XYZ file of C-alpha atoms in Angstrom:
519
model
C 0.008 0.003 -0.021
C 1.199 3.422 -0.913
C 0.374 6.371 1.323
C -1.843 9.296 0.122
C -4.294 10.468 2.725
C -6.052 9.808 5.933
C -8.711 7.650 4.374
C -7.667 7.144 0.725
C -4.805 5.081 -0.629
C -4.543 5.426 -4.353
C -2.856 3.033 -6.649
C -2.884 3.957 -10.313
C -3.473 1.085 -12.650
C -2.124 2.991 -15.734
C -0.808 1.576 -18.955
C 0.584 4.164 -21.283
C -2.010 5.231 -23.773
C -0.723 4.807 -27.262
C -1.407 7.568 -29.803
C -4.448 6.715 -31.733
C -5.400 3.823 -29.510
C -8.524 3.556 -27.371
C -12.088 4.495 -28.084
C -13.701 7.497 -26.382
C -16.955 5.558 -26.319
C -15.751 2.220 -25.030
C -18.069 0.001 -22.960
C -16.382 -1.170 -19.785
C -17.260 -4.462 -18.096
C -16.367 -4.929 -14.406
C -16.933 -8.086 -12.310
C -18.264 -7.429 -8.789
C -17.483 -10.277 -6.337
C -20.882 -9.926 -4.635
C -24.201 -8.190 -4.930
C -24.036 -4.700 -3.365
C -26.202 -4.478 -0.144
C -27.143 -0.867 -0.948
C -26.032 2.022 -3.152
C -26.640 4.610 -0.455
C -23.286 6.510 -0.174
C -23.853 7.366 3.477
C -24.517 3.787 4.468
C -22.794 1.365 1.995
C -20.003 -0.449 3.725
C -18.999 -3.243 1.211
C -16.431 -2.490 -1.414
C -18.626 -3.694 -4.244
C -21.217 -1.053 -3.404
C -18.614 1.578 -3.061
C -17.224 0.827 -6.547
C -20.654 1.383 -8.137
C -21.357 4.465 -5.953
C -18.085 6.057 -7.148
C -19.472 5.869 -10.713
C -22.968 7.148 -9.731
C -21.927 9.962 -7.372
C -19.215 12.547 -7.099
C -17.869 14.260 -3.910
C -16.347 17.659 -3.503
C -13.092 16.293 -4.953
C -11.819 13.268 -6.837
C -8.344 11.873 -7.234
C -6.390 12.595 -10.392
C -3.819 10.480 -12.237
C -1.064 11.718 -9.849
C -3.143 10.475 -6.826
C -3.848 14.090 -5.740
C -7.243 15.628 -5.013
C -8.570 17.480 -7.979
C -11.887 19.372 -8.592
C -15.037 17.328 -8.200
C -18.240 19.161 -7.539
C -16.041 21.835 -5.981
C -14.124 23.673 -8.699
C -11.720 25.140 -6.034
C -11.228 25.424 -2.310
C -9.307 27.446 0.268
C -7.956 26.653 3.723
C -7.616 28.957 6.687
C -4.112 29.667 8.146
C -4.733 27.378 11.092
C -5.674 24.453 8.659
C -9.024 23.822 10.390
C -11.518 25.640 8.090
C -12.063 24.720 4.457
C -14.198 26.605 2.080
C -15.349 24.797 -1.024
C -16.747 26.659 -4.079
C -19.049 24.439 -6.088
C -19.392 24.432 -9.896
C -22.293 26.499 -11.095
C -23.385 23.831 -13.501
C -23.188 20.792 -11.185
C -26.414 18.772 -11.678
C -28.112 15.675 -10.350
C -29.071 12.972 -12.974
C -32.665 14.358 -12.907
C -31.313 17.769 -14.182
C -31.764 19.684 -10.917
C -28.865 21.638 -9.457
C -26.432 20.168 -6.915
C -26.116 22.629 -4.065
C -23.985 23.093 -0.909
C -27.093 22.203 1.148
C -26.932 18.706 -0.508
C -23.541 18.190 1.094
C -24.466 19.674 4.399
C -27.544 17.407 4.557
C -25.437 14.339 3.540
C -22.856 14.909 6.207
C -25.443 15.392 8.936
C -27.466 12.345 7.784
C -24.368 10.093 7.692
C -23.546 11.003 11.321
C -27.080 10.854 12.686
C -27.495 7.768 14.994
C -30.896 7.243 13.335
C -29.103 6.410 9.981
C -27.009 3.738 11.673
C -24.110 4.222 9.350
C -21.052 2.047 10.031
C -18.779 3.944 7.642
C -18.962 7.433 9.067
C -16.072 7.191 11.599
C -13.760 8.915 9.073
C -16.024 12.003 9.412
C -14.952 12.415 13.098
C -12.535 15.063 11.854
C -15.596 17.337 11.348
C -16.303 19.682 14.245
C -18.755 17.952 16.726
C -19.101 14.865 14.475
C -18.113 12.312 17.164
C -20.656 13.822 19.632
C -23.361 13.656 16.950
C -22.545 10.069 16.106
C -22.745 9.156 19.662
C -26.141 10.844 20.155
C -24.691 13.524 22.380
C -25.402 16.470 20.129
C -27.803 17.395 17.461
C -26.800 16.985 13.737
C -27.447 20.707 13.369
C -24.362 21.472 15.515
C -22.040 19.885 12.887
C -19.297 22.232 11.814
C -20.631 22.508 8.270
C -22.484 25.511 6.828
C -23.815 26.506 3.445
C -23.770 30.294 3.141
C -25.224 30.067 -0.378
C -25.957 27.391 -3.015
C -22.395 27.244 -4.272
C -20.299 27.687 -1.065
C -19.699 25.055 1.632
C -17.690 25.908 4.829
C -16.302 22.954 6.806
C -14.696 23.438 10.191
C -12.511 20.576 11.468
C -11.652 19.382 14.955
C -7.950 19.471 14.031
C -5.897 20.363 10.978
C -5.279 17.616 8.430
C -3.578 18.321 5.103
C -5.201 15.221 3.663
C -8.759 16.505 4.168
C -9.325 17.471 0.550
C -8.557 13.887 -0.469
C -10.822 12.534 2.271
C -13.882 14.261 0.948
C -13.601 12.308 -2.353
C -14.805 9.161 -0.531
C -18.350 7.849 -0.430
C -19.586 8.954 3.028
C -18.819 12.550 1.947
C -20.859 12.406 -1.217
C -24.008 14.559 -1.587
C -27.625 13.568 -0.856
C -30.618 15.333 -2.263
C -32.939 15.637 0.743
C -36.228 16.048 -1.151
C -35.561 12.993 -3.236
C -34.307 10.904 -0.333
C -37.461 11.552 1.680
C -39.769 10.608 -1.117
C -38.128 7.227 -1.583
C -39.906 6.077 1.623
C -36.965 3.991 2.919
C -35.991 2.552 -0.484
C -33.101 4.985 -1.209
C -30.242 3.159 -2.985
C -31.971 -0.176 -2.906
C -32.791 -0.482 -6.635
C -32.323 1.494 -9.939
C -35.705 3.216 -9.587
C -34.670 4.819 -6.210
C -31.285 6.383 -7.093
C -30.527 9.882 -8.259
C -26.754 10.553 -8.548
C -24.562 13.403 -9.586
C -21.590 11.374 -10.891
C -20.192 10.616 -14.311
C -22.604 7.743 -14.843
C -26.287 7.080 -14.234
C -28.630 4.068 -14.263
C -29.559 3.345 -17.804
C -33.274 2.993 -16.778
C -35.401 1.900 -13.905
C -34.619 -1.706 -14.611
C -30.797 -1.328 -14.826
C -30.150 -3.218 -11.579
C -31.103 -6.860 -11.906
C -30.346 -8.058 -8.435
C -27.637 -10.787 -8.231
C -26.997 -10.536 -11.933
C -25.902 -7.113 -13.264
C -25.978 -3.295 -12.901
C -25.976 -1.250 -16.174
C -24.705 2.372 -16.133
C -24.446 4.843 -19.003
C -22.643 8.079 -19.315
C -24.588 10.883 -17.704
C -25.523 13.765 -19.919
C -26.085 15.976 -16.797
C -22.490 15.576 -15.583
C -20.222 18.584 -16.186
C -17.089 17.679 -14.439
C -13.590 19.007 -15.068
C -12.740 16.240 -17.548
C -14.724 14.457 -20.237
C -16.057 10.998 -19.259
C -14.517 8.429 -21.581
C -16.627 5.283 -21.436
C -20.155 5.455 -22.814
C -21.259 2.646 -20.647
C -20.097 0.618 -17.568
C -21.633 -2.804 -16.947
C -21.147 -4.466 -13.568
C -21.593 -8.144 -13.667
C -22.176 -9.905 -10.352
C -20.125 -13.082 -9.868
C -22.100 -16.329 -9.493
C -20.991 -19.054 -7.009
C -21.262 -21.838 -9.633
C -19.322 -19.943 -12.352
C -16.416 -22.156 -13.251
C -14.625 -19.543 -15.421
C -11.550 -18.131 -13.576
C -11.081 -14.396 -13.199
C -7.993 -14.602 -15.386
C -9.974 -16.192 -18.121
C -12.573 -13.495 -17.980
C -9.878 -10.795 -18.190
C -8.142 -12.318 -21.204
C -11.139 -13.425 -23.221
C -12.907 -9.996 -23.045
C -15.712 -11.088 -20.635
C -14.555 -8.539 -18.108
C -12.157 -5.514 -18.108
C -11.443 -5.435 -14.372
C -12.043 -7.507 -11.205
C -10.895 -8.409 -7.750
C -8.429 -11.234 -8.277
C -7.395 -13.910 -5.839
C -3.732 -13.879 -5.013
C -3.421 -17.386 -6.340
C -4.184 -15.966 -9.803
C -1.925 -12.959 -9.632
C 1.036 -14.463 -11.447
C -1.151 -15.987 -14.165
C -2.841 -12.624 -14.674
C 0.438 -10.799 -15.035
C 1.710 -13.382 -17.443
C -1.309 -12.689 -19.584
C -0.472 -8.982 -19.635
C -2.931 -7.824 -16.941
C -1.977 -5.032 -14.517
C -2.446 -5.980 -10.903
C -2.448 -3.737 -7.913
C -2.084 -5.085 -4.347
C -2.909 -3.504 -1.021
C -3.688 -4.432 2.563
C -6.638 -2.998 4.357
C -7.701 -5.839 6.595
C -6.429 -7.487 9.773
C -7.509 -11.083 10.622
C -7.403 -12.166 14.231
C -8.963 -14.297 16.986
C -11.668 -12.190 18.571
C -13.294 -13.133 21.889
C -17.008 -12.473 22.756
C -16.476 -10.686 26.125
C -20.117 -11.339 27.019
C -19.728 -15.146 26.722
C -19.401 -16.744 30.152
C -16.433 -18.873 29.349
C -14.249 -15.978 28.135
C -15.631 -12.956 29.921
C -12.545 -12.905 32.093
C -9.606 -10.966 30.768
C -7.308 -13.416 32.708
C -8.814 -16.402 31.007
C -8.515 -14.884 27.527
C -4.845 -13.928 28.217
C -3.925 -17.343 29.494
C -5.566 -18.988 26.490
C -3.550 -16.824 24.173
C -0.320 -17.301 26.119
C -0.728 -21.090 25.627
C -0.631 -20.767 21.865
C 2.643 -21.267 19.958
C 2.394 -18.192 17.674
C 5.225 -19.376 15.343
C 3.232 -22.522 14.586
C -0.024 -20.587 14.088
C 1.758 -18.338 11.521
C 2.722 -21.376 9.501
C -0.902 -21.760 8.369
C -1.642 -18.364 6.930
C -3.288 -18.133 3.513
C -1.174 -17.366 0.417
C 0.150 -13.857 0.252
C -0.801 -13.092 3.884
C 1.789 -11.194 6.089
C 1.896 -11.820 9.885
C 0.105 -9.147 11.822
C 2.334 -7.824 14.556
C -0.122 -4.984 15.300
C -3.894 -4.545 15.261
C -4.181 -1.663 12.767
C -2.880 -2.336 9.206
C 0.655 -0.931 8.548
C -0.374 1.993 6.282
C -3.076 3.495 8.507
C -2.827 7.246 8.039
C -3.141 10.071 10.660
C -2.736 13.757 9.962
C -0.826 13.454 6.790
C 1.645 10.817 7.959
C 1.677 7.033 8.533
C 0.112 6.301 11.913
C 2.524 3.465 12.766
C 5.533 5.715 12.374
C 4.153 7.999 15.055
C 2.374 5.630 17.410
C 3.404 2.023 18.066
C 2.013 -0.886 20.089
C 3.029 -4.434 21.028
C 1.179 -7.730 21.241
C 1.499 -8.677 24.886
C 0.145 -12.303 24.877
C 2.669 -14.236 22.801
C 3.226 -17.617 24.322
C 4.589 -16.177 27.535
C 2.961 -18.974 29.542
C 3.259 -21.738 27.021
C 5.340 -24.002 29.274
C 3.347 -23.477 32.451
C 2.070 -26.908 33.683
C -1.358 -26.475 35.205
C -3.927 -25.027 32.954
C -6.734 -27.432 33.756
C -8.867 -24.595 35.119
C -9.100 -22.996 31.695
C -12.594 -23.496 30.054
C -13.111 -25.442 26.903
C -14.467 -23.224 24.168
C -15.626 -23.467 20.507
C -13.959 -21.338 17.861
C -15.800 -20.222 14.829
C -13.881 -19.868 11.634
C -14.440 -19.612 7.849
C -14.955 -22.856 6.119
C -11.566 -22.663 4.271
C -8.717 -25.080 4.462
C -6.217 -22.527 5.663
C -8.550 -21.338 8.421
C -9.330 -24.837 9.592
C -5.576 -25.711 9.764
C -4.862 -22.553 11.750
C -7.639 -23.081 14.263
C -6.816 -26.773 14.498
C -3.269 -25.645 15.630
C -4.904 -23.593 18.344
C -7.002 -26.470 19.508
C -4.001 -28.815 19.593
C -2.218 -26.447 21.894
C -5.245 -25.921 24.180
C -6.109 -29.666 24.294
C -2.545 -30.541 25.259
C -2.162 -27.870 27.846
C -5.547 -28.259 29.595
C -6.643 -31.729 29.054
C -9.965 -30.512 27.852
C -11.607 -30.943 24.436
C -11.841 -27.706 22.315
C -14.056 -27.423 19.277
C -13.799 -25.812 15.846
C -16.917 -24.809 13.957
C -16.192 -23.932 10.327
C -19.024 -21.969 8.707
C -19.704 -19.861 5.597
C -18.600 -16.213 5.746
C -22.244 -15.085 5.737
C -22.995 -17.302 8.779
C -19.845 -16.339 10.577
C -20.676 -12.606 10.203
C -24.325 -13.229 11.325
C -23.198 -15.283 14.360
C -20.714 -12.617 15.401
C -23.254 -9.823 15.009
C -25.754 -11.640 17.176
C -23.217 -12.654 19.791
C -23.723 -16.353 19.176
C -20.076 -17.401 19.608
C -17.246 -17.682 22.180
C -14.261 -16.993 19.982
C -14.048 -16.413 16.217
C -11.458 -16.050 13.502
C -12.600 -12.978 11.788
C -11.485 -9.944 9.816
C -11.437 -6.272 10.772
C -11.460 -4.101 7.742
C -10.009 -0.532 7.837
C -10.901 2.539 5.783
C -7.329 3.801 6.317
C -8.084 5.771 9.620
C -7.190 4.581 13.132
C -10.751 5.049 14.292
C -12.344 2.847 11.646
C -11.252 -0.318 13.500
C -10.873 1.039 17.034
C -14.397 2.555 17.119
C -15.891 -0.848 16.320
C -15.084 -1.889 19.949
C -16.761 1.193 21.537
C -19.708 0.465 23.756
C -21.955 2.508 21.535
C -20.876 0.766 18.390
C -23.538 -1.321 16.576
C -20.747 -3.285 14.900
C -18.907 -4.245 18.216
C -17.601 -7.779 17.358
C -16.408 -8.487 20.894
C -19.463 -6.909 22.619
C -16.891 -5.048 24.695
C -18.488 -2.601 27.243
C -15.560 -1.019 29.075
C -15.635 2.633 30.204
C -11.890 2.758 30.297
C -11.748 1.931 26.659
C -14.564 4.316 25.705
C -12.888 7.104 27.435
C -9.837 6.748 25.262
C -11.978 7.318 22.181
C -14.271 9.996 23.666
C -11.701 12.603 22.767
C -12.349 16.251 23.709
C -13.022 18.503 20.722
C -10.155 20.806 21.609
C -7.549 17.942 21.674
C -4.435 18.454 19.662
C -3.532 15.897 16.945
C -0.684 14.578 19.140
C -3.051 14.016 22.028
C -5.631 12.435 19.720
C -3.045 10.087 18.215
C -1.760 9.103 21.647
C -5.375 8.252 22.632
C -5.713 6.037 19.652
C -2.448 4.362 20.493
C -3.675 3.663 23.986
C -6.965 2.312 22.721
C -5.077 -0.125 20.387
C -2.855 -1.269 23.139
C -5.845 -1.716 25.485
C -7.395 -4.189 23.057
C -4.184 -6.130 22.955
C -3.443 -6.021 26.670
C -6.897 -7.200 27.616
C -6.843 -9.967 24.970
C -10.012 -8.753 23.244
C -8.573 -9.460 19.858
C -5.408 -11.310 18.905
C -3.954 -10.147 15.486
C -2.731 -12.951 13.198
C -2.234 -11.666 9.741
C -2.836 -8.804 7.319
C -4.968 -9.705 4.185
C -3.712 -8.595 0.800
C -6.280 -7.837 -1.822
C -5.555 -7.879 -5.626
C -7.238 -5.799 -8.336
C -6.639 -6.662 -11.952
C -7.256 -4.718 -15.198
C -7.329 -6.460 -18.638
C -4.333 -6.028 -20.988
C -6.016 -3.623 -23.373
C -7.629 -1.320 -20.769
C -5.989 1.933 -19.613
C -6.591 4.731 -17.133
C -8.441 2.832 -14.347
C -7.615 4.060 -10.862
C -7.999 1.748 -7.892
C -8.033 3.348 -4.508
C -7.685 2.120 -0.958
C -10.586 -0.081 0.060
C -10.864 -1.163 -3.465
C -12.780 1.875 -4.891
C -12.380 1.806 -8.740
C -12.779 4.948 -10.875
C -13.773 4.353 -14.504
C -14.133 7.984 -15.464
C -11.058 7.997 -17.802
C -11.065 4.340 -18.696
C -10.236 3.478 -22.329
C -9.711 0.344 -24.387
C -7.243 -0.212 -27.245
């Protein structure tokens, strides 16, 4: 992963465009790995949805070919001397796909809606940089107190809690995209759920009211109402949704013209590159063993720590999936904070690492069941854990392999004792850390600990150094209290077909097709 901004990591999949090659009206085919849950920018959490949203909507900025923020809806912006107030000046001709103007109020409403507890967004932690955002998200302040104002239709003033030079790049991401309040309210809860209930402002629009055939395809066409800084190259983008019983490999699809871009398994990376595909790799996910702190057997911090200290970490790490790197911290290595890499500023250590592996009497430790994905590598890794625990305690420990859908459902409902699961980052420290806050609806450990919450309930006047130190303490708290035990960082791959140019892949797998061309 390369470093660009607090939230966004941009990797440019760029093949030199040959003179005379490439059609301005090419039709681009992209393979989504799963059906998007929703195309609501303020709510969508899965990367497949965010890929489609990036085509349908546009934020105040977008990233250019040099990975820098360039004009989006905002044609220019200024920053105050203290770096805490940004003023964005919107294009006079910015329009929604229904032909109505995009206004500053559309952004103010979107930001407030994303942070409102009533919305239930799980992707709005990155907005904590906005003045009063954290209080609003926690239900301690009204959305109207957010540090965002719209003096007129084409001016948006944003006040931050602290200065961050990466903020103009941050507002290119999906939670910061606009929402037309009048349209949203008339959809009666169906906003973003189908083609008939989406009005965007991006370079593409739904072809018609039937363009989203669920679990099959989403058809977009170039929007006539889009007046961005650059001309939109493709005339059409078709998103096919992968089927479980489809035997054709991703590499085959990329080389036979079935698709122009897709997520690619690491096992197919070398084959894709040999066929002339461009492949970008990045890490945004930490896998680890997470305990349900409300489960009787592992509610005690001492029990959790002793269980972890029994494990031979070196043996566990022999069973990682292909391309995975050992996770020696909870947050992924390239997490950003205030314009720099978070890890270079704030470090932590895993405290439970086989420190008690040779202690003789562990018969008092409880037998537990570990949920894990139904994949060979996962079963081998958890079996290694069980072997260590069985040997050390004389008890019988269980492994329960399940589908990812069932694993996620069981974790959300608290129906587990320990689980091998993934924690996905949006590039900010808080995106993972806030998941364990008592108020979080996505708390995988069901942790309810005032000491931890206080580390994240940071005063609005805190300096960046104080804020970063609080994040560091929160990360260390999770490790010291054996809430989650990091095992490896997952690497994702994105591939573009040999004859496709100018596709940008960003951190968290956001793909921009605006300038895409084919030879």
